Structures are given as structure tokens and as C-alpha cells.
mmCIF file of C-alpha atoms and ligand atoms in Angstrom:
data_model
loop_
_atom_site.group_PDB
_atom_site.id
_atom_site.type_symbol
_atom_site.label_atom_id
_atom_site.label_comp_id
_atom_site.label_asym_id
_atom_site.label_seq_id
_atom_site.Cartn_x
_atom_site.Cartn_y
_atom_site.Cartn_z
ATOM 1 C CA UNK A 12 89.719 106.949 98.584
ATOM 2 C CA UNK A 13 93.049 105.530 97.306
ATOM 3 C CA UNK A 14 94.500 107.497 93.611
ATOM 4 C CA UNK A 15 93.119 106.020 90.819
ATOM 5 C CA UNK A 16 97.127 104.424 90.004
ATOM 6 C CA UNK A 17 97.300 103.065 93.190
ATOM 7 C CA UNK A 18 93.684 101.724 93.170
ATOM 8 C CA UNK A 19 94.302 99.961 89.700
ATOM 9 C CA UNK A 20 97.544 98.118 91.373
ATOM 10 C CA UNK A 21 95.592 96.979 94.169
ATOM 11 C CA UNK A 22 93.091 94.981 91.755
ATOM 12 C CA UNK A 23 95.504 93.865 89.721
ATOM 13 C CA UNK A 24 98.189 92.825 91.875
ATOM 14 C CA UNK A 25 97.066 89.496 93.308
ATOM 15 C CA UNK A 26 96.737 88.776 89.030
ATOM 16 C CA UNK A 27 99.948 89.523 88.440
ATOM 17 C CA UNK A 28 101.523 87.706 92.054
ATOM 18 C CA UNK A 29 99.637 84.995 91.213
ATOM 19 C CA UNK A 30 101.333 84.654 87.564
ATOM 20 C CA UNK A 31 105.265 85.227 89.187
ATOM 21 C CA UNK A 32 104.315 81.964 91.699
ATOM 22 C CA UNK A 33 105.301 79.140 89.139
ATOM 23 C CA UNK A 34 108.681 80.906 88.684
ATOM 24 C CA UNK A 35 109.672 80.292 92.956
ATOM 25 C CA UNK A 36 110.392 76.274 91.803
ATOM 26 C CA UNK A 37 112.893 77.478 89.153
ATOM 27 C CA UNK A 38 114.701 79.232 91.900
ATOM 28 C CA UNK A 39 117.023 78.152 94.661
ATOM 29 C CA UNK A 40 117.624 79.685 98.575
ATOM 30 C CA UNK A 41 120.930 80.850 98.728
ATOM 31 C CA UNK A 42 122.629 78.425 100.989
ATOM 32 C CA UNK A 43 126.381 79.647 101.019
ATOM 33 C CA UNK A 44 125.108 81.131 103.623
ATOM 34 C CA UNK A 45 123.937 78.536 106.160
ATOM 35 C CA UNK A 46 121.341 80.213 108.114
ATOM 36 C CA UNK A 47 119.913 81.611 104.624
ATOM 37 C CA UNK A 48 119.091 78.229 103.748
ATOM 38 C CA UNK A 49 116.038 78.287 106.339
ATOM 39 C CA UNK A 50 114.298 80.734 104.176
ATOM 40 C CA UNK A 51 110.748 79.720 102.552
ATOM 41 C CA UNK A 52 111.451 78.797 99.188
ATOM 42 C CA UNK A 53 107.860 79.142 98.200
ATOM 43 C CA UNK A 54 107.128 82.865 99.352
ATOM 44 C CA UNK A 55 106.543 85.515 97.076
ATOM 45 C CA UNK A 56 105.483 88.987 98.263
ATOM 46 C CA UNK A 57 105.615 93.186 97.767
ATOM 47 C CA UNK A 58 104.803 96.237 98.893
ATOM 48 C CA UNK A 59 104.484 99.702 96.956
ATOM 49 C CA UNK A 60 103.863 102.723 98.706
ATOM 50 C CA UNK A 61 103.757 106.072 97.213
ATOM 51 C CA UNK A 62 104.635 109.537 98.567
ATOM 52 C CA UNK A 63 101.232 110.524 99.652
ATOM 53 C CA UNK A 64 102.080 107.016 102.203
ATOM 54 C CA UNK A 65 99.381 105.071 100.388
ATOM 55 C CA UNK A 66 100.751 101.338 100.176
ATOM 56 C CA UNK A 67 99.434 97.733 98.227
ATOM 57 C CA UNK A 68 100.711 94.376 99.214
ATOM 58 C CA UNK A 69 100.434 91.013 98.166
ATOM 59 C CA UNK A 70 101.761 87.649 99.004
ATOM 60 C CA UNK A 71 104.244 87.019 101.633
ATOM 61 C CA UNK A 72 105.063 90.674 102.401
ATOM 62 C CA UNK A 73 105.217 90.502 106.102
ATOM 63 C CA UNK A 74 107.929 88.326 105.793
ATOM 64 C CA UNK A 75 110.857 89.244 107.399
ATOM 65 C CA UNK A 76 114.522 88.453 106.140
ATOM 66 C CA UNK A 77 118.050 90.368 105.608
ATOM 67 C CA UNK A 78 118.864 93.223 103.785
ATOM 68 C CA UNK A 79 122.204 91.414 102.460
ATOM 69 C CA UNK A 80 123.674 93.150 99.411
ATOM 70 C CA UNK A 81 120.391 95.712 99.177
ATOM 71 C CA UNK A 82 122.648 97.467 102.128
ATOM 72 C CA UNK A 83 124.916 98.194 99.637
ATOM 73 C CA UNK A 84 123.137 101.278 98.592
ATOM 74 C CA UNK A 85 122.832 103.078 101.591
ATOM 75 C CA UNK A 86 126.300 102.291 102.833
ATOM 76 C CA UNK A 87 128.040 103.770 100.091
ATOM 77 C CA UNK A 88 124.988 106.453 100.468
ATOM 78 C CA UNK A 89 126.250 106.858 103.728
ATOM 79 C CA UNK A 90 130.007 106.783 103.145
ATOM 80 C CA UNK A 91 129.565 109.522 100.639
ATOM 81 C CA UNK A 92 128.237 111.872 103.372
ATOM 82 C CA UNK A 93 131.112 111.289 105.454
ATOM 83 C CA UNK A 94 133.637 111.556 103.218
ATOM 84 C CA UNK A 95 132.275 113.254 99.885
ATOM 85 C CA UNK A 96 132.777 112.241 96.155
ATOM 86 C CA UNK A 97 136.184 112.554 95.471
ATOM 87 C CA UNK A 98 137.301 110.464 98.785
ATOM 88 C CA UNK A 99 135.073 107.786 97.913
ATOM 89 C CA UNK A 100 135.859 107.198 94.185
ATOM 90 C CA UNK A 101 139.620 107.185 94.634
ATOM 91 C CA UNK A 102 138.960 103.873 96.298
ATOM 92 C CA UNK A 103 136.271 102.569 94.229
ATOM 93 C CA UNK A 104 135.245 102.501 90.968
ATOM 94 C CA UNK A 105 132.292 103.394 88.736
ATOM 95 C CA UNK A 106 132.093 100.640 86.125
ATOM 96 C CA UNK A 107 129.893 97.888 86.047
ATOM 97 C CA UNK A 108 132.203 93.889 85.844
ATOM 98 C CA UNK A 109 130.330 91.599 84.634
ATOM 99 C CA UNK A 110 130.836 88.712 87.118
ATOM 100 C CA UNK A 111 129.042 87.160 89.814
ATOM 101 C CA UNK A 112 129.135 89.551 92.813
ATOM 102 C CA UNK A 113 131.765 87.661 94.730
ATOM 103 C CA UNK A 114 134.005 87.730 92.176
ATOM 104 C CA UNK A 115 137.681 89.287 92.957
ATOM 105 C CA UNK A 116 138.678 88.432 89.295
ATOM 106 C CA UNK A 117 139.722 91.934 88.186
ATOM 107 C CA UNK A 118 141.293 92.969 91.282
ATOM 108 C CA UNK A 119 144.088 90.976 89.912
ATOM 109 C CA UNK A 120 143.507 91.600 86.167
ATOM 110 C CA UNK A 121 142.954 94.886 86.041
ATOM 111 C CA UNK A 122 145.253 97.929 87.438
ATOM 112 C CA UNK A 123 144.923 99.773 89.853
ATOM 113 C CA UNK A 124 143.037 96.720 91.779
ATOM 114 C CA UNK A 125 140.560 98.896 93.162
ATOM 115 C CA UNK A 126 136.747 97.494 93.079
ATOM 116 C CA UNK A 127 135.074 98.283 90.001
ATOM 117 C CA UNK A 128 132.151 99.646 91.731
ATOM 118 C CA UNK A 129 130.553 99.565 95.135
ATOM 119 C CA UNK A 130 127.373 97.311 94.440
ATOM 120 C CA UNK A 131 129.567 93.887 94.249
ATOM 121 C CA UNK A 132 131.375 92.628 97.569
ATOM 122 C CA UNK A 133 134.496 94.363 96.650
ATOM 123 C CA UNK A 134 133.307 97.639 96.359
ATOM 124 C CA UNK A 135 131.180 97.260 99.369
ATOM 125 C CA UNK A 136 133.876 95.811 101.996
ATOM 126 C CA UNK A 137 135.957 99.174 101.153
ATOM 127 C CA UNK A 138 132.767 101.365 101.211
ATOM 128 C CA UNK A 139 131.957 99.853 104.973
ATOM 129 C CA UNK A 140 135.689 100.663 105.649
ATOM 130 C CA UNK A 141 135.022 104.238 104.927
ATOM 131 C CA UNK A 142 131.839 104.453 107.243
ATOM 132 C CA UNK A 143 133.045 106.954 109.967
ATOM 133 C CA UNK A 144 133.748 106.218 113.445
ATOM 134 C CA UNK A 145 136.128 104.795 115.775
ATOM 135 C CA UNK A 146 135.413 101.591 116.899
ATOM 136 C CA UNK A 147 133.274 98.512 114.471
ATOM 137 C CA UNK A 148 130.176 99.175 116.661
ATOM 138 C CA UNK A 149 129.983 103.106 116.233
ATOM 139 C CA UNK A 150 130.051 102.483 112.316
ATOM 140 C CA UNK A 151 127.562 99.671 112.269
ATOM 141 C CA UNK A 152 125.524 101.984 115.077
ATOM 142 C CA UNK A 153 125.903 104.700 112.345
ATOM 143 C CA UNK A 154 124.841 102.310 109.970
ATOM 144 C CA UNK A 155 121.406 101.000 111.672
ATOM 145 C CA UNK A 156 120.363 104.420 112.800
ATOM 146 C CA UNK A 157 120.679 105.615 108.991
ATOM 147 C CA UNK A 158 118.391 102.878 107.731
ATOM 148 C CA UNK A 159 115.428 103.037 110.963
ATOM 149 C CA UNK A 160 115.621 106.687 109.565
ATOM 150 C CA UNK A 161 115.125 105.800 106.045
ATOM 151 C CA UNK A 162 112.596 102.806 107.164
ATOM 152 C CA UNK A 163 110.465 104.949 109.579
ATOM 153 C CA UNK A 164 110.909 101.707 111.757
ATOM 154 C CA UNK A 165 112.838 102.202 115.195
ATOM 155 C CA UNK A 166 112.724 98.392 115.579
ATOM 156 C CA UNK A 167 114.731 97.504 112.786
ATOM 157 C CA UNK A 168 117.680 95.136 114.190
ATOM 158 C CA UNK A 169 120.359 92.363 113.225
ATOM 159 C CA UNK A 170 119.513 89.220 112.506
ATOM 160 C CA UNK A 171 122.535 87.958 114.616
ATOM 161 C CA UNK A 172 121.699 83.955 113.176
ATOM 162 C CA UNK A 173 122.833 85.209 110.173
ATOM 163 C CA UNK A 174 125.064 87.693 111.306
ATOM 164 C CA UNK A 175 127.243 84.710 113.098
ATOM 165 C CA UNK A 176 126.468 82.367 110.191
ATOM 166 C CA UNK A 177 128.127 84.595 107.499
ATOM 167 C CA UNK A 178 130.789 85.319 109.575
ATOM 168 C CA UNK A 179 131.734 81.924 110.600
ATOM 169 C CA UNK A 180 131.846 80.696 106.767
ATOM 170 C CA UNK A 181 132.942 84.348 104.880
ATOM 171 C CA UNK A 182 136.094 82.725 103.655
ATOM 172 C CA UNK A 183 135.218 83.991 100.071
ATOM 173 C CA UNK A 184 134.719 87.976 101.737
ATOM 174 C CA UNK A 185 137.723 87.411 103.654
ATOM 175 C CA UNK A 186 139.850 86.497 100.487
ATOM 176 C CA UNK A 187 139.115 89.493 98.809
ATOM 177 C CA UNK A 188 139.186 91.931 101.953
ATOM 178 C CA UNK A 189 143.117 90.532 102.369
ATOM 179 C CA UNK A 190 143.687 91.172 98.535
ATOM 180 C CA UNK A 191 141.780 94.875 98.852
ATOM 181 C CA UNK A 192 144.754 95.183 101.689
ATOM 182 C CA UNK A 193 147.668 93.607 99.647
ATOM 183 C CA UNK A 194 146.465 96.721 97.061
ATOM 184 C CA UNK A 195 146.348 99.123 99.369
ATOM 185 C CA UNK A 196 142.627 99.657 99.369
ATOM 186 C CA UNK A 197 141.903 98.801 102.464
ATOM 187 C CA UNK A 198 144.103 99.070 105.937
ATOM 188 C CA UNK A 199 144.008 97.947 109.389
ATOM 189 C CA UNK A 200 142.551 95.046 110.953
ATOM 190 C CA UNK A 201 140.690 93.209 108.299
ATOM 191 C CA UNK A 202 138.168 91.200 110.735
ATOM 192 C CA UNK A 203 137.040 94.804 111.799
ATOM 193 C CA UNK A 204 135.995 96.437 108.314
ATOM 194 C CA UNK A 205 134.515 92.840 107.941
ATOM 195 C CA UNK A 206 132.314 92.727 111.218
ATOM 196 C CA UNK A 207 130.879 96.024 109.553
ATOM 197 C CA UNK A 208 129.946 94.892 106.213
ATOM 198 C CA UNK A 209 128.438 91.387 107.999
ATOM 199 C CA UNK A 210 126.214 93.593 110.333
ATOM 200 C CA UNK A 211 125.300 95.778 108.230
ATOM 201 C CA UNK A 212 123.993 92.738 105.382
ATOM 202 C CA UNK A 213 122.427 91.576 108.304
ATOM 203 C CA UNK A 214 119.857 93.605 109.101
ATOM 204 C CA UNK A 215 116.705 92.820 108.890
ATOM 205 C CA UNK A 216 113.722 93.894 107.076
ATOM 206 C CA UNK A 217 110.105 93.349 105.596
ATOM 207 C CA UNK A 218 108.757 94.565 102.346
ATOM 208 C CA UNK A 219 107.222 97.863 103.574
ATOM 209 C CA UNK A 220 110.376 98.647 105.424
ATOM 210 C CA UNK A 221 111.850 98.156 102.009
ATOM 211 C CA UNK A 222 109.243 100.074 100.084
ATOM 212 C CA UNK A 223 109.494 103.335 102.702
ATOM 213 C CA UNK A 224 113.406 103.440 102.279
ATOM 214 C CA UNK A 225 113.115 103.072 98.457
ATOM 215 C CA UNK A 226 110.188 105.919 98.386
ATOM 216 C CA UNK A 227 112.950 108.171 100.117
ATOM 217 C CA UNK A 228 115.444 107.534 97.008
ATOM 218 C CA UNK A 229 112.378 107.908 94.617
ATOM 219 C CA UNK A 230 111.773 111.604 96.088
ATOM 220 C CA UNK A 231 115.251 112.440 95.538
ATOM 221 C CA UNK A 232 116.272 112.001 99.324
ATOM 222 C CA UNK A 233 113.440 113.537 101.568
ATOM 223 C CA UNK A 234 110.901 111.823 103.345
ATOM 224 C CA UNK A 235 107.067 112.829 101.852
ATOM 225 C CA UNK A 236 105.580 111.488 104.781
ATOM 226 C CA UNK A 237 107.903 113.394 107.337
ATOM 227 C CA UNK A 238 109.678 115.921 105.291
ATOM 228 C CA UNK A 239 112.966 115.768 106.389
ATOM 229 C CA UNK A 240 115.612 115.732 104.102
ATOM 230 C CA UNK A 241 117.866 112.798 104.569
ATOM 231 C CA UNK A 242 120.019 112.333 101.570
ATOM 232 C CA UNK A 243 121.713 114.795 99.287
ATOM 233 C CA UNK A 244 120.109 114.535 95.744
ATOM 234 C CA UNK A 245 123.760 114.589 94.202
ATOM 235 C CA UNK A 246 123.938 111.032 95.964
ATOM 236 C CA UNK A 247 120.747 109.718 95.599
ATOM 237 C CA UNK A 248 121.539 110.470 92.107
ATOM 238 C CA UNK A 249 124.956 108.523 92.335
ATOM 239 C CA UNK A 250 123.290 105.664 94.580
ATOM 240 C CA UNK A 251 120.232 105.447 91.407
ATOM 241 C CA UNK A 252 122.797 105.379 88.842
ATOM 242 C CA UNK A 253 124.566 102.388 90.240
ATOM 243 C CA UNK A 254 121.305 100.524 91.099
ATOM 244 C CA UNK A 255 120.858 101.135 87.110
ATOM 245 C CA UNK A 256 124.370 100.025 85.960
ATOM 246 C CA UNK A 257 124.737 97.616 88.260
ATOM 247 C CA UNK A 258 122.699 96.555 90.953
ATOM 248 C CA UNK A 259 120.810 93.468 89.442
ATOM 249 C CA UNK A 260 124.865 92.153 89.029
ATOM 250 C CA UNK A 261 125.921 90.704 86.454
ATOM 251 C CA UNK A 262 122.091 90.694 85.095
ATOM 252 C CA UNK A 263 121.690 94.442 85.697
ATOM 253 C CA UNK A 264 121.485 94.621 81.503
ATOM 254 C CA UNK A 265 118.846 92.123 81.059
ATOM 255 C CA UNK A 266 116.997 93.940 84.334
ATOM 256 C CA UNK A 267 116.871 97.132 82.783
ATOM 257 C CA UNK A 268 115.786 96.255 79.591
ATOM 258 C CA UNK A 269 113.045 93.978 80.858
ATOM 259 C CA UNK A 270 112.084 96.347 84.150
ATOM 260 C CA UNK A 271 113.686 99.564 83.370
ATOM 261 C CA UNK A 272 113.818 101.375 87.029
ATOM 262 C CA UNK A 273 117.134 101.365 89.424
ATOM 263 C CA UNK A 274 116.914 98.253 91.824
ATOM 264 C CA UNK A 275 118.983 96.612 94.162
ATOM 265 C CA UNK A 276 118.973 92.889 95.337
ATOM 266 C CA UNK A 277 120.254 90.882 97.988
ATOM 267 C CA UNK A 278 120.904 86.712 98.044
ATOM 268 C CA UNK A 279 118.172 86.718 100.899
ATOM 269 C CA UNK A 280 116.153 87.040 97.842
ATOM 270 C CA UNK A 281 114.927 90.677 98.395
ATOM 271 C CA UNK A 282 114.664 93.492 95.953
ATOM 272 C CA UNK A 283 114.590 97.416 96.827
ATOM 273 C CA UNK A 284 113.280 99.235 93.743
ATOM 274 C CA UNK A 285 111.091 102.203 92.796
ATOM 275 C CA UNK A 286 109.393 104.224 90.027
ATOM 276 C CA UNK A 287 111.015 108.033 90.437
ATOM 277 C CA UNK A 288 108.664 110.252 91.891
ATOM 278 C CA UNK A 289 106.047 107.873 92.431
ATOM 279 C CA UNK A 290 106.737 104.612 94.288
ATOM 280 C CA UNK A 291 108.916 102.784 96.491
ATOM 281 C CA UNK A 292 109.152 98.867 95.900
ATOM 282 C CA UNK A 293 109.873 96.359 98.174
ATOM 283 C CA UNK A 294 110.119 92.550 96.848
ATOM 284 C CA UNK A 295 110.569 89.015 98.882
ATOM 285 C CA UNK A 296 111.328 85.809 97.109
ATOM 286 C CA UNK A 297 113.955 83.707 98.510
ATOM 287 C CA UNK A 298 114.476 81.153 95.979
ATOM 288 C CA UNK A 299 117.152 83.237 93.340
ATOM 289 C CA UNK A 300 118.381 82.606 89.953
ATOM 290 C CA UNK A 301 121.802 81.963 88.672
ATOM 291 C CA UNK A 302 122.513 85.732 88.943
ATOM 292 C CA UNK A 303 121.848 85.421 92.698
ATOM 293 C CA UNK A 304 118.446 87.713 92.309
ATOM 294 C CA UNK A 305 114.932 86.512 93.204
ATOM 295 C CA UNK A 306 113.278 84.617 90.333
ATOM 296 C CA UNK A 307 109.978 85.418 91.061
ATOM 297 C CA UNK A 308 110.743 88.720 92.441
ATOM 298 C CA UNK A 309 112.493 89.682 88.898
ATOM 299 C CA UNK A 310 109.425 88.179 87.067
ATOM 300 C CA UNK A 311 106.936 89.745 89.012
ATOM 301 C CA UNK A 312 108.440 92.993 88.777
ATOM 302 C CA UNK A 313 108.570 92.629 84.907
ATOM 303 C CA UNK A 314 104.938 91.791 84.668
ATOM 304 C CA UNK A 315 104.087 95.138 86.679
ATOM 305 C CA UNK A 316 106.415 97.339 84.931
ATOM 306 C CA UNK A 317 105.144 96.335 81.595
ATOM 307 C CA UNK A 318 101.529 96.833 82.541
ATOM 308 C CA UNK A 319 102.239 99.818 84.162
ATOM 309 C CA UNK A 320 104.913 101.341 81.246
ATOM 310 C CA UNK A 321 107.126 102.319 84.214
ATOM 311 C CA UNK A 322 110.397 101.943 82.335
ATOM 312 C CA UNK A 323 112.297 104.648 82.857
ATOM 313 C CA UNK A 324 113.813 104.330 79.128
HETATM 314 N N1 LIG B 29 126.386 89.179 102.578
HETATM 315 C C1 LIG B 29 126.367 88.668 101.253
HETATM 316 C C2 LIG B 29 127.766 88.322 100.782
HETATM 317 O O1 LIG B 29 128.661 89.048 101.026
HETATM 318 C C3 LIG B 29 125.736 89.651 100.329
HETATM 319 C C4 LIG B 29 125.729 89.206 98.882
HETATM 320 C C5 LIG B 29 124.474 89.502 98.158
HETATM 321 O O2 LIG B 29 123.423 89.797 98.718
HETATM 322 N N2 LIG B 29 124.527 89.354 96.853
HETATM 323 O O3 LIG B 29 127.992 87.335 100.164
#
């Protein structure tokens, strides 16, 4: 026997999927990224699971596809356990931009040009630069480990298609990376601290893997179904606020208001969410909006949020 909650998702969700569908042919697959472009525009699909490991899907959910900017969170998650608070935010900032989340427009407009937070490329290329170890492949190896952890899944790997395909056209990344340098954020060998941040937006995932690693944020950084503690709750705490402030971009205002819970998307059209306490969320729609988020994905989250009065605010 499922909890009543949980139950009263499962009936409704194929409704409420169903209802987000029309919204995929307003969206386009990122294609800036060439190997993204092979992505089903169509799909549409989720999985919630909640700490007692119970878990609904719907739609496309075995889908698999890259984690792209949703490994934001746990890099800077991660980067903050190497190198604690104060280490981190003297290189990055805590302020949402809005612009698009390639921009490098106030690295030059605003002093010191330090990122303005570490959801946006920016912030993220100097949070992958502070990922310890010695050599690119011990820090990505730190990386992966971290998130089969999070995922319960020991098969989680690169998608090395898209791996190679970002990092043959990056020329955007690479701009910025040199400017981080030319301000003295970053240091060293540039194609390095890049080869990181590529892996690590590389990895790939489905919607439960999604859904487990959120469900570890929503209990405040232990596993319910193992019980190991695997995050501080001072960063989960740091990690949620940013997801809140600014992990929908430059449409994490309108996200809030209309969803109300701490998400994080990535241009492979994925979104990492959950309700605190309750559930982790994992989302699939490749075709995005001009924000670079999942248009179905955002509107199908909105539908079960407001059913569901899971606004946090
Ligand atoms: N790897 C992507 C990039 O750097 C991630 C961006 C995203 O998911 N928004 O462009």
C-alpha cells in the first residue's frame, strides 16, 4: 500500500503529463551543442520518489540524457566540502544576474569580475576549478563518485558524444574561462579546469537517478533509504538557496512564483527539483524555452505544484 499523497499523484499524474504535452512544440532542443540536437523533441517524463523510497513516473522517464548545468549544484556542493564557505565565496558570488546563463556581461561591468553566483557558467567553471585533486581526472573521478553516491546508481557514466561535442565547439565557455583568468579568478591551464566542468555536464542520467539525488537535498543531506549522511545541512542549505535565487536562470523569478520549490535545470532539458522533506523530482523534456529550461518540464511542474499547494512560499 503506497501513502495516500503518493497514491493521489499516481492517479493523477498521467492527467496532468498529458496536459504539459502540447507545450513540447513550443519548445526547441538545444543545439549549440551538436550532439544535444539528437535529443527527442517530443518526450516528456518524471519521477517523484519520497523518503520512505516510494516513486511515480510518467511519460518518457527512462530516458536517459546529461546532467548539463543540473551538475552545477553538486559541484559547488562538492567544492564547498573541500574547501569550506569562506574559500569558496571569495571567488564567487551570491547574487542572482539576470542574463542568459552564458552570459560574461558583468564580469566586465561589474568590479571585482568575479561570477555573480555559481549556478550560471561563470560561477561554475571557477567552482570545478576548486574541486580538489591533482590531475583533471582525479577531480572529475571525485566528481562522478559524489553523484553514483547521491544517485544510488554505480553505473552512472559520461556521455563522451557529448562530452567531445561540447568540447570541440565551447568557444563561448572558453571566452569566459580566459576572462575568469585575465581577473584573477581562475589560474593555470585553462583547457584543464575546462575538461572538468565538460565531464562533469556530461554525465548522464534518467529521471529516477534525478529524483534519488534531489530526495537527498530534500532530507537535508542524508540518504532515507541508506542513512548515510552525505552532505552537510549548512550546504544543502546554501546549494537550496541558490536553486531558489537562481537556478531556473534568468527565469528563476517567474519559476518561483509559479512553482515555488528550489530547482535546477540543464539545456539537455532536465530539471532536478523537490518538495523539502517529502519528495525528490526528476523532469525530462528536451525541447526548452527562451530561458534555456524545459517547456513542458516547467509547465508540468506548475500544474503539480498548484494541485498539490507545494509552494514553499
Ligand atoms: N554545458 C552547458 C554549457 O556550458 C551547460 C549549460 C546549461 O545546462 N544551461 O553551456
Amino acid at each position: 500500500m503506497m501513502s495516500p499523497e503518493i497514491e493521489t499523484i499516481r492517479q493523477q499524474l498521467p492527467g496532468w503529463l498529458e496536459a504539459s504535452l502540447p507545450c513540447v512544440g513550443r519548445g526547441k532542443v538545444a543545439s549549440y551543442i551538436p550532439e544535444l540536437s539528437k535529443a527527442p523533441h517530443d518526450a516528456l517524463g518524471i519521477t517523484l520518489m519520497n523518503p520512505q523510497g516510494e516513486s511515480v513516473t510518467a511519460g518518457d522517464c527512462g530516458l536517459r540524457f546529461t546532467m548539463q548545468s543540473i551538475s552545477k549544484v553538486f559541484t559547488l556542493i562538492l567544492a564547498l566540502m573541500d574547501n569550506g564557505e569562506d574559500a569558496v565565496f571569495s571567488k564567487v558570488g551570491m547574487e542572482p544576474t539576470g542574463d542568459n546563463f552564458n552570459s560574461m556581461l558583468k564580469l566586465e561591468l561589474v568590479r571585482p569580475g568575479i561570477p555573480f553566483n555559481p549556478m550560471i557558467n561563470a560561477g561554475a567553471i571557477t567552482v570545478s576549478s576548486l574541486i580538489r585533486g591533482e590531475s583533471p581526472n582525479e577531480k572529475s573521478d571525485r566528481i562522478l563518485q559524489f553523484l553514483k553516491e547521491l544517485a544510488g546508481n554505480t553505473d552512472l557514466e559520461y556521455d563522451l558524444g557529448v562530452y567531445r561535442s561540447e568540447s570541440d565547439t565551447g568557444n563561448l565557455n572558453r571566452s569566459i574561462a580566459f576572462f575568469l583568468k585575465e581577473n584573477g579568478v581562475l589560474s593555470g591551464d585553462i583547457e584543464k579546469v575546462l575538461e572538468v566542468y565538460f565531464l562533469h555536464c556530461s554525465i548522464a542520467v534518467d529521471c529516477a537517478d534525478l529524483a534519488r539525488m534531489a530526495l537527498v537535498l530534500a532530507c537535508n543531506g542524508s540518504d532515507p533509504l541508506t542513512g548515510k549522511a552525505l552532505i552537510p545541512r549548512r550546504y544543502v542549505q546554501i546549494a537550496k538557496t541558490f536553486m531558489t535565487t537562481c537556478g531556473m536562470y534568468n527565469a528563476s523569478g517567474e519559476f518561483a512564483i509559479q512553482v515555488g520549490l528550489p530547482a535546477k535545470s540543464g539545456v539537455s532539458g532536465g530539471i532536478l527539483t523537490f518538495v523539502p522533506g517529502r519528495y525528490g523530482i526528476g523532469v525530462v523534456g528536451p525541447a526548452l524555452n527562451n530561458k534555456g529550461n524545459s517547456y513542458a518540464g516547467v509547465h508540468l511542474l506548475q500544474s503539480i505544484s498548484r494541485e498539490m499547494d507545494w509552494s514553499i512560499f
